[in-house]
PDB file of C-alpha atoms in Angstrom:
ATOM      1  CA  MET A1373       2.988  -7.719 -14.645  1.00  0.00           C
ATOM      2  CA  ALA A1374      -0.321  -9.606 -14.836  1.00  0.00           C
ATOM      3  CA  ASP A1375      -0.103 -12.706 -17.308  1.00  0.00           C
ATOM      4  CA  VAL A1376      -2.296 -11.529 -20.487  1.00  0.00           C
ATOM      5  CA  SER A1377      -2.947 -14.778 -21.252  1.00  0.00           C
ATOM      6  CA  SER A1378      -5.755 -15.593 -18.056  1.00  0.00           C
ATOM      7  CA  ILE A1379      -7.211 -12.263 -18.819  1.00  0.00           C
ATOM      8  CA  LYS A1380     -11.087 -12.570 -19.674  1.00  0.00           C
ATOM      9  CA  ALA A1381     -11.641  -8.811 -20.047  1.00  0.00           C
ATOM     10  CA  ASP A1382     -11.434  -7.410 -23.394  1.00  0.00           C
ATOM     11  CA  PRO A1383      -8.830  -4.876 -24.322  1.00  0.00           C
ATOM     12  CA  ALA A1384     -10.860  -2.204 -24.908  1.00  0.00           C
ATOM     13  CA  ALA A1385     -12.637  -2.343 -21.464  1.00  0.00           C
ATOM     14  CA  ILE A1386      -9.034  -2.451 -19.872  1.00  0.00           C
ATOM     15  CA  ALA A1387      -8.215   0.514 -22.035  1.00  0.00           C
ATOM     16  CA  ALA A1388     -10.861   1.939 -20.715  1.00  0.00           C
ATOM     17  CA  ALA A1389     -10.898   1.395 -16.976  1.00  0.00           C
ATOM     18  CA  THR A1390      -7.384   2.691 -17.481  1.00  0.00           C
ATOM     19  CA  GLU A1391      -8.469   5.953 -18.568  1.00  0.00           C
ATOM     20  CA  ARG A1392     -11.630   6.529 -16.500  1.00  0.00           C
ATOM     21  CA  LEU A1393      -8.603   6.061 -13.038  1.00  0.00           C
ATOM     22  CA  ALA A1394      -6.279   8.816 -14.727  1.00  0.00           C
ATOM     23  CA  GLN A1395      -8.633  10.964 -15.476  1.00  0.00           C
ATOM     24  CA  ALA A1396      -9.699  10.670 -11.847  1.00  0.00           C
ATOM     25  CA  LEU A1397      -6.729  11.040 -10.823  1.00  0.00           C
ATOM     26  CA  ALA A1398      -6.027  13.819 -12.550  1.00  0.00           C
ATOM     27  CA  THR A1399      -8.780  15.789 -11.441  1.00  0.00           C
ATOM     28  CA  ARG A1400      -9.470  14.893  -8.394  1.00  0.00           C
ATOM     29  CA  VAL A1401     -12.946  13.842  -9.263  1.00  0.00           C
ATOM     30  CA  PRO A1402     -13.659  10.635  -8.507  1.00  0.00           C
ATOM     31  CA  CYS A1403     -15.384   8.139 -10.914  1.00  0.00           C
ATOM     32  CA  ALA A1404     -17.609   5.229 -11.217  1.00  0.00           C
ATOM     33  CA  ALA A1405     -16.242   1.664 -10.343  1.00  0.00           C
ATOM     34  CA  VAL A1406     -14.088  -0.128 -12.860  1.00  0.00           C
ATOM     35  CA  ARG A1407     -16.295  -3.465 -11.865  1.00  0.00           C
ATOM     36  CA  ASP A1408     -18.810  -2.932 -14.871  1.00  0.00           C
ATOM     37  CA  LEU A1409     -15.439  -2.729 -16.924  1.00  0.00           C
ATOM     38  CA  ILE A1410     -13.701  -5.751 -16.010  1.00  0.00           C
ATOM     39  CA  GLY A1411     -15.679  -7.665 -14.072  1.00  0.00           C
ATOM     40  CA  THR A1412     -15.578  -8.795 -10.228  1.00  0.00           C
ATOM     41  CA  ASP A1413     -13.387 -11.826 -10.270  1.00  0.00           C
ATOM     42  CA  ASP A1414     -10.862 -10.938 -13.141  1.00  0.00           C
ATOM     43  CA  LEU A1415      -7.710 -10.290 -10.876  1.00  0.00           C
ATOM     44  CA  PRO A1416      -5.518 -10.259 -14.548  1.00  0.00           C
ATOM     45  CA  ALA A1417      -7.064  -7.840 -15.780  1.00  0.00           C
ATOM     46  CA  ALA A1418      -6.982  -5.945 -12.869  1.00  0.00           C
ATOM     47  CA  TYR A1419      -3.735  -6.076 -11.949  1.00  0.00           C
ATOM     48  CA  ALA A1420      -3.442  -5.036 -16.394  1.00  0.00           C
ATOM     49  CA  VAL A1421      -4.849  -2.196 -15.796  1.00  0.00           C
ATOM     50  CA  GLN A1422      -3.127  -0.966 -11.857  1.00  0.00           C
ATOM     51  CA  GLN A1423       0.091  -1.320 -14.116  1.00  0.00           C
ATOM     52  CA  GLY A1424      -1.300   0.456 -16.583  1.00  0.00           C
ATOM     53  CA  LEU A1425      -1.890   3.523 -14.507  1.00  0.00           C
ATOM     54  CA  VAL A1426       1.700   3.049 -13.340  1.00  0.00           C
ATOM     55  CA  GLN A1427       3.396   3.048 -16.192  1.00  0.00           C
ATOM     56  CA  LYS A1428       1.157   6.160 -17.143  1.00  0.00           C
ATOM     57  CA  ARG A1429       2.921   7.953 -14.374  1.00  0.00           C
ATOM     58  CA  LEU A1430       6.265   7.149 -15.514  1.00  0.00           C
ATOM     59  CA  ALA A1431       6.203   7.920 -18.576  1.00  0.00           C
ATOM     60  CA  ALA A1432       5.061  11.418 -16.452  1.00  0.00           C
ATOM     61  CA  GLY A1433       8.565  11.101 -14.773  1.00  0.00           C
ATOM     62  CA  ALA A1434       7.781   8.959 -11.980  1.00  0.00           C
ATOM     63  CA  THR A1435       9.930   6.084 -10.752  1.00  0.00           C
ATOM     64  CA  VAL A1436       8.993   2.914  -8.352  1.00  0.00           C
ATOM     65  CA  VAL A1437      10.552   2.836  -5.381  1.00  0.00           C
ATOM     66  CA  GLY A1438       8.724   0.182  -3.631  1.00  0.00           C
ATOM     67  CA  ARG A1439       5.302  -2.020  -3.066  1.00  0.00           C
ATOM     68  CA  LYS A1440       2.263  -1.228  -0.402  1.00  0.00           C
ATOM     69  CA  ILE A1441       0.737  -4.101   0.703  1.00  0.00           C
ATOM     70  CA  GLY A1442      -3.178  -3.892   1.443  1.00  0.00           C
ATOM     71  CA  ALA A1443      -6.281  -5.641   3.074  1.00  0.00           C
ATOM     72  CA  THR A1444      -3.269  -7.456   5.250  1.00  0.00           C
ATOM     73  CA  SER A1445      -5.553  -7.208   8.558  1.00  0.00           C
ATOM     74  CA  GLU A1446      -9.115  -8.502   9.654  1.00  0.00           C
ATOM     75  CA  ALA A1447     -10.695  -4.389  10.059  1.00  0.00           C
ATOM     76  CA  VAL A1448      -9.891  -3.149   7.479  1.00  0.00           C
ATOM     77  CA  GLN A1449     -10.298  -6.297   4.991  1.00  0.00           C
ATOM     78  CA  LYS A1450     -14.320  -5.368   6.678  1.00  0.00           C
ATOM     79  CA  GLN A1451     -13.605  -1.855   6.022  1.00  0.00           C
ATOM     80  CA  LEU A1452     -13.451  -2.666   2.201  1.00  0.00           C
ATOM     81  CA  GLY A1453     -15.516  -5.533   1.667  1.00  0.00           C
ATOM     82  CA  VAL A1454     -12.725  -7.646   0.353  1.00  0.00           C
ATOM     83  CA  ASP A1455     -11.260 -10.845   2.122  1.00  0.00           C
ATOM     84  CA  GLN A1456      -7.926 -11.513   0.331  1.00  0.00           C
ATOM     85  CA  PRO A1457      -4.856  -8.876   0.555  1.00  0.00           C
ATOM     86  CA  ASP A1458      -3.198  -7.067  -2.852  1.00  0.00           C
ATOM     87  CA  PHE A1459      -0.900  -5.220  -3.550  1.00  0.00           C
ATOM     88  CA  GLY A1460       0.756  -2.062  -5.292  1.00  0.00           C
ATOM     89  CA  TYR A1461       3.536  -0.122  -6.690  1.00  0.00           C
ATOM     90  CA  LEU A1462       5.167   3.321  -4.517  1.00  0.00           C
ATOM     91  CA  LEU A1463       6.636   5.856  -6.763  1.00  0.00           C
ATOM     92  CA  ASP A1464       8.711   8.172  -5.838  1.00  0.00           C
ATOM     93  CA  GLU A1465       6.127  11.222  -6.202  1.00  0.00           C
ATOM     94  CA  MET A1466       3.867   9.517  -3.287  1.00  0.00           C
ATOM     95  CA  ASP A1467       7.143   9.945  -0.652  1.00  0.00           C
ATOM     96  CA  VAL A1468       5.727  12.647   1.827  1.00  0.00           C
ATOM     97  CA  SER A1469       7.975  12.004   4.537  1.00  0.00           C
ATOM     98  CA  TYR A1470       9.314  15.315   4.618  1.00  0.00           C
ATOM     99  CA  GLY A1471       6.068  15.749   6.986  1.00  0.00           C
ATOM    100  CA  VAL A1472       8.167  14.271   9.667  1.00  0.00           C
ATOM    101  CA  ASN A1473      10.246  17.722  10.105  1.00  0.00           C
ATOM    102  CA  GLY A1474       7.588  19.690  11.227  1.00  0.00           C
ATOM    103  CA  THR A1475       6.301  20.601   7.566  1.00  0.00           C
ATOM    104  CA  PRO A1476       2.476  20.185   6.828  1.00  0.00           C
ATOM    105  CA  ILE A1477       1.789  17.547   3.958  1.00  0.00           C
ATOM    106  CA  SER A1478      -0.515  18.402   0.726  1.00  0.00           C
ATOM    107  CA  MET A1479      -3.747  17.210  -0.241  1.00  0.00           C
ATOM    108  CA  ARG A1480      -4.071  18.634  -3.120  1.00  0.00           C
ATOM    109  CA  THR A1481      -3.438  15.296  -4.852  1.00  0.00           C
ATOM    110  CA  LEU A1482      -5.839  12.951  -2.624  1.00  0.00           C
ATOM    111  CA  VAL A1483      -9.723  12.846  -3.369  1.00  0.00           C
ATOM    112  CA  GLN A1484     -11.575  10.379  -0.441  1.00  0.00           C
ATOM    113  CA  PRO A1485      -8.028  10.242   1.732  1.00  0.00           C
ATOM    114  CA  ARG A1486      -7.872   7.895   4.795  1.00  0.00           C
ATOM    115  CA  VAL A1487      -4.951   7.176   6.787  1.00  0.00           C
ATOM    116  CA  GLU A1488      -2.884   4.230   8.707  1.00  0.00           C
ATOM    117  CA  ALA A1489      -0.168   3.264  10.347  1.00  0.00           C
ATOM    118  CA  GLU A1490       2.268  -0.269   9.922  1.00  0.00           C
ATOM    119  CA  VAL A1491       5.737  -1.404   9.414  1.00  0.00           C
ATOM    120  CA  ALA A1492       8.005  -0.463   6.359  1.00  0.00           C
ATOM    121  CA  PHE A1493      11.391  -2.627   5.741  1.00  0.00           C
ATOM    122  CA  ARG A1494      13.632  -1.784   3.800  1.00  0.00           C
ATOM    123  CA  LEU A1495      15.119  -4.658   1.931  1.00  0.00           C
ATOM    124  CA  SER A1496      18.762  -5.184   1.487  1.00  0.00           C
ATOM    125  CA  ARG A1497      18.639  -7.699  -0.946  1.00  0.00           C
ATOM    126  CA  ASP A1498      16.797  -8.601  -4.098  1.00  0.00           C
ATOM    127  CA  ILE A1499      13.712 -11.519  -3.691  1.00  0.00           C
ATOM    128  CA  ASP A1500      14.607 -13.306  -7.526  1.00  0.00           C
ATOM    129  CA  VAL A1501      14.465 -16.627  -6.085  1.00  0.00           C
ATOM    130  CA  PRO A1502      12.041 -20.428  -7.389  1.00  0.00           C
ATOM    131  CA  GLU A1503       9.099 -19.464  -5.294  1.00  0.00           C
ATOM    132  CA  ASP A1504       9.843 -22.587  -2.713  1.00  0.00           C
ATOM    133  CA  GLN A1505      13.004 -20.572  -1.923  1.00  0.00           C
ATOM    134  CA  ILE A1506      10.771 -17.827  -0.627  1.00  0.00           C
ATOM    135  CA  THR A1507      10.520 -18.517   2.673  1.00  0.00           C
ATOM    136  CA  LEU A1508       9.693 -17.007   6.430  1.00  0.00           C
ATOM    137  CA  ASP A1509      13.385 -16.918   6.708  1.00  0.00           C
ATOM    138  CA  PHE A1510      14.808 -15.824   3.747  1.00  0.00           C
ATOM    139  CA  VAL A1511      12.151 -12.416   3.644  1.00  0.00           C
ATOM    140  CA  ARG A1512      14.071 -11.760   7.114  1.00  0.00           C
ATOM    141  CA  GLU A1513      17.346 -12.667   5.865  1.00  0.00           C
ATOM    142  CA  SER A1514      16.352  -9.777   3.244  1.00  0.00           C
ATOM    143  CA  VAL A1515      14.818  -7.077   5.199  1.00  0.00           C
ATOM    144  CA  ASP A1516      17.999  -4.521   6.270  1.00  0.00           C
ATOM    145  CA  VAL A1517      15.652  -2.413   8.223  1.00  0.00           C
ATOM    146  CA  ALA A1518      12.280  -2.008   9.696  1.00  0.00           C
ATOM    147  CA  ILE A1519      10.359   1.010  10.035  1.00  0.00           C
ATOM    148  CA  PRO A1520       7.574   2.989  11.074  1.00  0.00           C
ATOM    149  CA  ALA A1521       5.432   3.790   8.168  1.00  0.00           C
ATOM    150  CA  LEU A1522       2.029   6.281   7.723  1.00  0.00           C
ATOM    151  CA  GLU A1523      -0.331   4.864   4.648  1.00  0.00           C
ATOM    152  CA  ILE A1524      -2.501   7.939   2.963  1.00  0.00           C
ATOM    153  CA  VAL A1525      -5.035   5.796   1.389  1.00  0.00           C
ATOM    154  CA  ASP A1526      -6.963   7.032  -0.893  1.00  0.00           C
ATOM    155  CA  SER A1527      -9.759   5.812  -3.588  1.00  0.00           C
ATOM    156  CA  ARG A1528     -10.562   7.521  -7.091  1.00  0.00           C
ATOM    157  CA  ILE A1529     -13.707   5.869  -7.379  1.00  0.00           C
ATOM    158  CA  GLU A1530     -17.034   8.238  -5.420  1.00  0.00           C
ATOM    159  CA  GLY A1531     -17.638   7.027  -1.971  1.00  0.00           C
ATOM    160  CA  TRP A1532     -14.690   4.540  -1.668  1.00  0.00           C
ATOM    161  CA  ASN A1533     -17.676   2.123  -3.698  1.00  0.00           C
ATOM    162  CA  ILE A1534     -15.615  -0.716  -4.553  1.00  0.00           C
ATOM    163  CA  GLU A1535     -14.998  -4.549  -4.744  1.00  0.00           C
ATOM    164  CA  PHE A1536     -11.691  -6.419  -4.726  1.00  0.00           C
ATOM    165  CA  THR A1537     -10.738  -5.836  -8.528  1.00  0.00           C
ATOM    166  CA  ASP A1538     -11.521  -2.111  -8.649  1.00  0.00           C
ATOM    167  CA  THR A1539      -9.409  -1.218  -5.237  1.00  0.00           C
ATOM    168  CA  VAL A1540      -6.395  -3.854  -7.011  1.00  0.00           C
ATOM    169  CA  ALA A1541      -7.054  -1.699 -10.371  1.00  0.00           C
ATOM    170  CA  ASP A1542      -6.484   1.696  -8.692  1.00  0.00           C
ATOM    171  CA  ASN A1543      -3.149   0.718  -7.890  1.00  0.00           C
ATOM    172  CA  ALA A1544      -4.486  -0.597  -4.487  1.00  0.00           C
ATOM    173  CA  SER A1545      -6.228   2.436  -2.855  1.00  0.00           C
ATOM    174  CA  SER A1546      -2.747   3.697  -2.653  1.00  0.00           C
ATOM    175  CA  GLY A1547      -2.198   7.327  -1.697  1.00  0.00           C
ATOM    176  CA  LEU A1548       0.605   8.808  -0.366  1.00  0.00           C
ATOM    177  CA  TYR A1549       3.478   7.561   2.794  1.00  0.00           C
ATOM    178  CA  VAL A1550       5.474   8.992   5.507  1.00  0.00           C
ATOM    179  CA  ILE A1551       7.987   6.860   7.370  1.00  0.00           C
ATOM    180  CA  GLY A1552      10.267   7.626  10.013  1.00  0.00           C
ATOM    181  CA  ASP A1553      14.221   9.033   9.550  1.00  0.00           C
ATOM    182  CA  ALA A1554      15.539   5.239  11.349  1.00  0.00           C
ATOM    183  CA  GLY A1555      14.654   1.975  11.301  1.00  0.00           C
ATOM    184  CA  LEU A1556      15.794  -0.777  13.781  1.00  0.00           C
ATOM    185  CA  PRO A1557      17.190  -3.867  12.256  1.00  0.00           C
ATOM    186  CA  LEU A1558      15.228  -7.553  12.711  1.00  0.00           C
ATOM    187  CA  SER A1559      17.658  -8.097  15.252  1.00  0.00           C
ATOM    188  CA  GLU A1560      16.075  -5.629  17.926  1.00  0.00           C
ATOM    189  CA  ILE A1561      12.707  -5.475  17.092  1.00  0.00           C
ATOM    190  CA  GLU A1562      10.591  -8.117  16.287  1.00  0.00           C
ATOM    191  CA  PRO A1563       7.089  -6.872  13.522  1.00  0.00           C
ATOM    192  CA  ARG A1564       4.622  -9.161  14.892  1.00  0.00           C
ATOM    193  CA  ASP A1565       4.518  -8.020  18.501  1.00  0.00           C
ATOM    194  CA  VAL A1566       4.909  -4.579  18.063  1.00  0.00           C
ATOM    195  CA  VAL A1567       1.365  -2.410  19.387  1.00  0.00           C
ATOM    196  CA  MET A1568       0.627   0.512  17.160  1.00  0.00           C
ATOM    197  CA  SER A1569      -1.888   3.137  17.860  1.00  0.00           C
ATOM    198  CA  LEU A1570      -3.318   5.993  15.933  1.00  0.00           C
ATOM    199  CA  THR A1571      -4.398   9.003  17.031  1.00  0.00           C
ATOM    200  CA  ILE A1572      -6.309  12.374  15.173  1.00  0.00           C
ATOM    201  CA  ASN A1573      -5.375  15.734  17.680  1.00  0.00           C
ATOM    202  CA  ASP A1574      -4.350  13.307  19.950  1.00  0.00           C
ATOM    203  CA  GLU A1575      -7.586  11.369  19.873  1.00  0.00           C
ATOM    204  CA  GLU A1576      -7.062   7.664  19.525  1.00  0.00           C
ATOM    205  CA  ARG A1577      -8.400   6.638  16.865  1.00  0.00           C
ATOM    206  CA  SER A1578      -7.316   3.023  15.538  1.00  0.00           C
ATOM    207  CA  ALA A1579      -5.754   0.371  17.097  1.00  0.00           C
ATOM    208  CA  GLY A1580      -3.794  -2.835  16.721  1.00  0.00           C
ATOM    209  CA  THR A1581      -1.004  -5.140  16.384  1.00  0.00           C
ATOM    210  CA  GLY A1582       1.572  -6.356  14.174  1.00  0.00           C
ATOM    211  CA  ALA A1583       0.156  -9.770  14.188  1.00  0.00           C
ATOM    212  CA  ALA A1584      -3.282  -8.505  12.726  1.00  0.00           C
ATOM    213  CA  CYS A1585      -1.183  -7.820   9.594  1.00  0.00           C
ATOM    214  CA  LEU A1586      -1.386 -11.432   8.474  1.00  0.00           C
ATOM    215  CA  GLY A1587      -0.453 -13.094  11.875  1.00  0.00           C
ATOM    216  CA  ASP A1588       3.024 -10.865  11.154  1.00  0.00           C
ATOM    217  CA  PRO A1589       4.026  -9.013   9.282  1.00  0.00           C
ATOM    218  CA  LEU A1590       7.209 -10.746   7.622  1.00  0.00           C
ATOM    219  CA  GLU A1591       4.420 -13.081   6.374  1.00  0.00           C
ATOM    220  CA  ALA A1592       2.291 -10.103   4.595  1.00  0.00           C
ATOM    221  CA  LEU A1593       6.205  -9.239   2.927  1.00  0.00           C
ATOM    222  CA  ARG A1594       7.143 -13.290   2.020  1.00  0.00           C
ATOM    223  CA  TRP A1595       3.093 -13.150   0.665  1.00  0.00           C
ATOM    224  CA  LEU A1596       4.120  -9.778  -1.483  1.00  0.00           C
ATOM    225  CA  ALA A1597       7.575 -11.246  -2.459  1.00  0.00           C
ATOM    226  CA  VAL A1598       6.054 -14.985  -4.083  1.00  0.00           C
ATOM    227  CA  GLN A1599       3.483 -12.971  -5.557  1.00  0.00           C
ATOM    228  CA  ALA A1600       5.452 -10.341  -7.205  1.00  0.00           C
ATOM    229  CA  ALA A1601       7.811 -13.329  -8.328  1.00  0.00           C
ATOM    230  CA  ARG A1602       4.521 -15.077 -10.572  1.00  0.00           C
ATOM    231  CA  PHE A1603       4.193 -11.518 -11.956  1.00  0.00           C
ATOM    232  CA  GLY A1604       7.901 -11.546 -13.204  1.00  0.00           C
ATOM    233  CA  ASP A1605       8.418  -8.415 -11.321  1.00  0.00           C
ATOM    234  CA  PRO A1606      10.377  -9.216  -8.631  1.00  0.00           C
ATOM    235  CA  LEU A1607      11.262  -7.430  -5.362  1.00  0.00           C
ATOM    236  CA  ARG A1608      15.033  -5.098  -5.197  1.00  0.00           C
ATOM    237  CA  ALA A1609      17.247  -4.397  -3.144  1.00  0.00           C
ATOM    238  CA  GLY A1610      16.418  -0.545  -1.768  1.00  0.00           C
ATOM    239  CA  HIS A1611      13.298  -1.273  -2.305  1.00  0.00           C
ATOM    240  CA  LEU A1612      10.246  -0.225   0.807  1.00  0.00           C
ATOM    241  CA  ILE A1613       7.641  -2.373   1.035  1.00  0.00           C
ATOM    242  CA  LEU A1614       4.727  -1.106   2.660  1.00  0.00           C
ATOM    243  CA  SER A1615       3.291  -4.649   5.336  1.00  0.00           C
ATOM    244  CA  GLY A1616      -0.214  -3.310   5.655  1.00  0.00           C
ATOM    245  CA  ALA A1617      -2.333  -1.518   8.295  1.00  0.00           C
ATOM    246  CA  LEU A1618      -1.703  -2.473  11.462  1.00  0.00           C
ATOM    247  CA  GLY A1619      -5.433  -1.508  12.490  1.00  0.00           C
ATOM    248  CA  PRO A1620      -8.298   0.306  10.485  1.00  0.00           C
ATOM    249  CA  PHE A1621      -8.060   3.421   8.767  1.00  0.00           C
ATOM    250  CA  VAL A1622      -9.953   6.359   9.709  1.00  0.00           C
ATOM    251  CA  PRO A1623     -10.463  10.137   7.697  1.00  0.00           C
ATOM    252  CA  PHE A1624      -9.238  12.722   8.172  1.00  0.00           C
ATOM    253  CA  ALA A1625      -9.223  16.470   7.337  1.00  0.00           C
ATOM    254  CA  ALA A1626      -6.624  19.808   6.409  1.00  0.00           C
ATOM    255  CA  GLY A1627      -5.543  20.741   9.621  1.00  0.00           C
ATOM    256  CA  ASP A1628      -5.129  17.375  11.470  1.00  0.00           C
ATOM    257  CA  ARG A1629      -2.722  16.198  13.937  1.00  0.00           C
ATOM    258  CA  VAL A1630      -1.737  12.185  13.213  1.00  0.00           C
ATOM    259  CA  THR A1631       0.742  10.649  15.385  1.00  0.00           C
ATOM    260  CA  ALA A1632       1.296   7.076  14.889  1.00  0.00           C
ATOM    261  CA  SER A1633       2.754   5.147  17.852  1.00  0.00           C
ATOM    262  CA  ILE A1634       3.975   1.832  16.942  1.00  0.00           C
ATOM    263  CA  SER A1635       5.893   0.487  19.648  1.00  0.00           C
ATOM    264  CA  GLY A1636       9.875   0.385  19.321  1.00  0.00           C
ATOM    265  CA  PHE A1637      10.150   3.210  17.472  1.00  0.00           C
ATOM    266  CA  ALA A1638       9.974   6.692  17.932  1.00  0.00           C
ATOM    267  CA  PRO A1639       6.574   8.500  17.559  1.00  0.00           C
ATOM    268  CA  LEU A1640       5.296   9.450  13.500  1.00  0.00           C
ATOM    269  CA  THR A1641       3.779  12.837  13.498  1.00  0.00           C
ATOM    270  CA  VAL A1642       2.655  14.919  10.448  1.00  0.00           C
ATOM    271  CA  SER A1643       0.138  17.460   9.575  1.00  0.00           C
ATOM    272  CA  PHE A1644      -1.871  18.463   6.989  1.00  0.00           C
ATOM    273  CA  GLU A1645      -2.692  21.253   5.196  1.00  0.00           C
ATOM    274  CA  GLU A1646      -5.168  21.154   1.960  1.00  0.00           C
TER     275      GLU A1646
END
């Protein structure tokens, strides 16, 4: 949870920002940015809004199944106009992995979607230790399997006109996600060495490498584990972690076929419908 003692924004402003984003999510009508309410540098306030949004969805029946890390690559940071990563929550209702079996994925909950390819991790144990023990080796040993993933990022804010507090508040601009049917233990794949190509209707639209994700997707996982511990909500066994894009995210539309090819894994192909 956000450290309320360090929040500068007024509670009424946080409530208003939460409601603005919640309405945009419910109606699929983009809203104005929330930085007019919470400012551009009050990260505790932005995460408080995020928590408010997540709690609304949990109250409606959703379940937390993991986390996502955003803005881990320089390409995506440039696209978003930010200079640091952030994180959000994955909920069970965001999982559309049924798409890998050929069923088109519905876009009915999305507002302004983009798609990106990344490496996901399934955790084998809680990462609930003092911060100085959360080393790269520790998080590596905490991974059950690595899995290819597509993240459908989205923004409830009109025209993706966002600054850092806007994307944080909007659950790190999360939408939906797809993971492959099978993963690999880290003894069989080195995440920082993978090469990614993302195609839409067989045309390459994005490319990158594991090293583009904070130098190593496992380093992104370590960063997240530290942040989660600081927020008092550590990562748990069984959680799925989307570690961040390996290349730029790109727009797509209903009827498109998207394929993520990440070396070492079988290609991940899905299609979309309105």
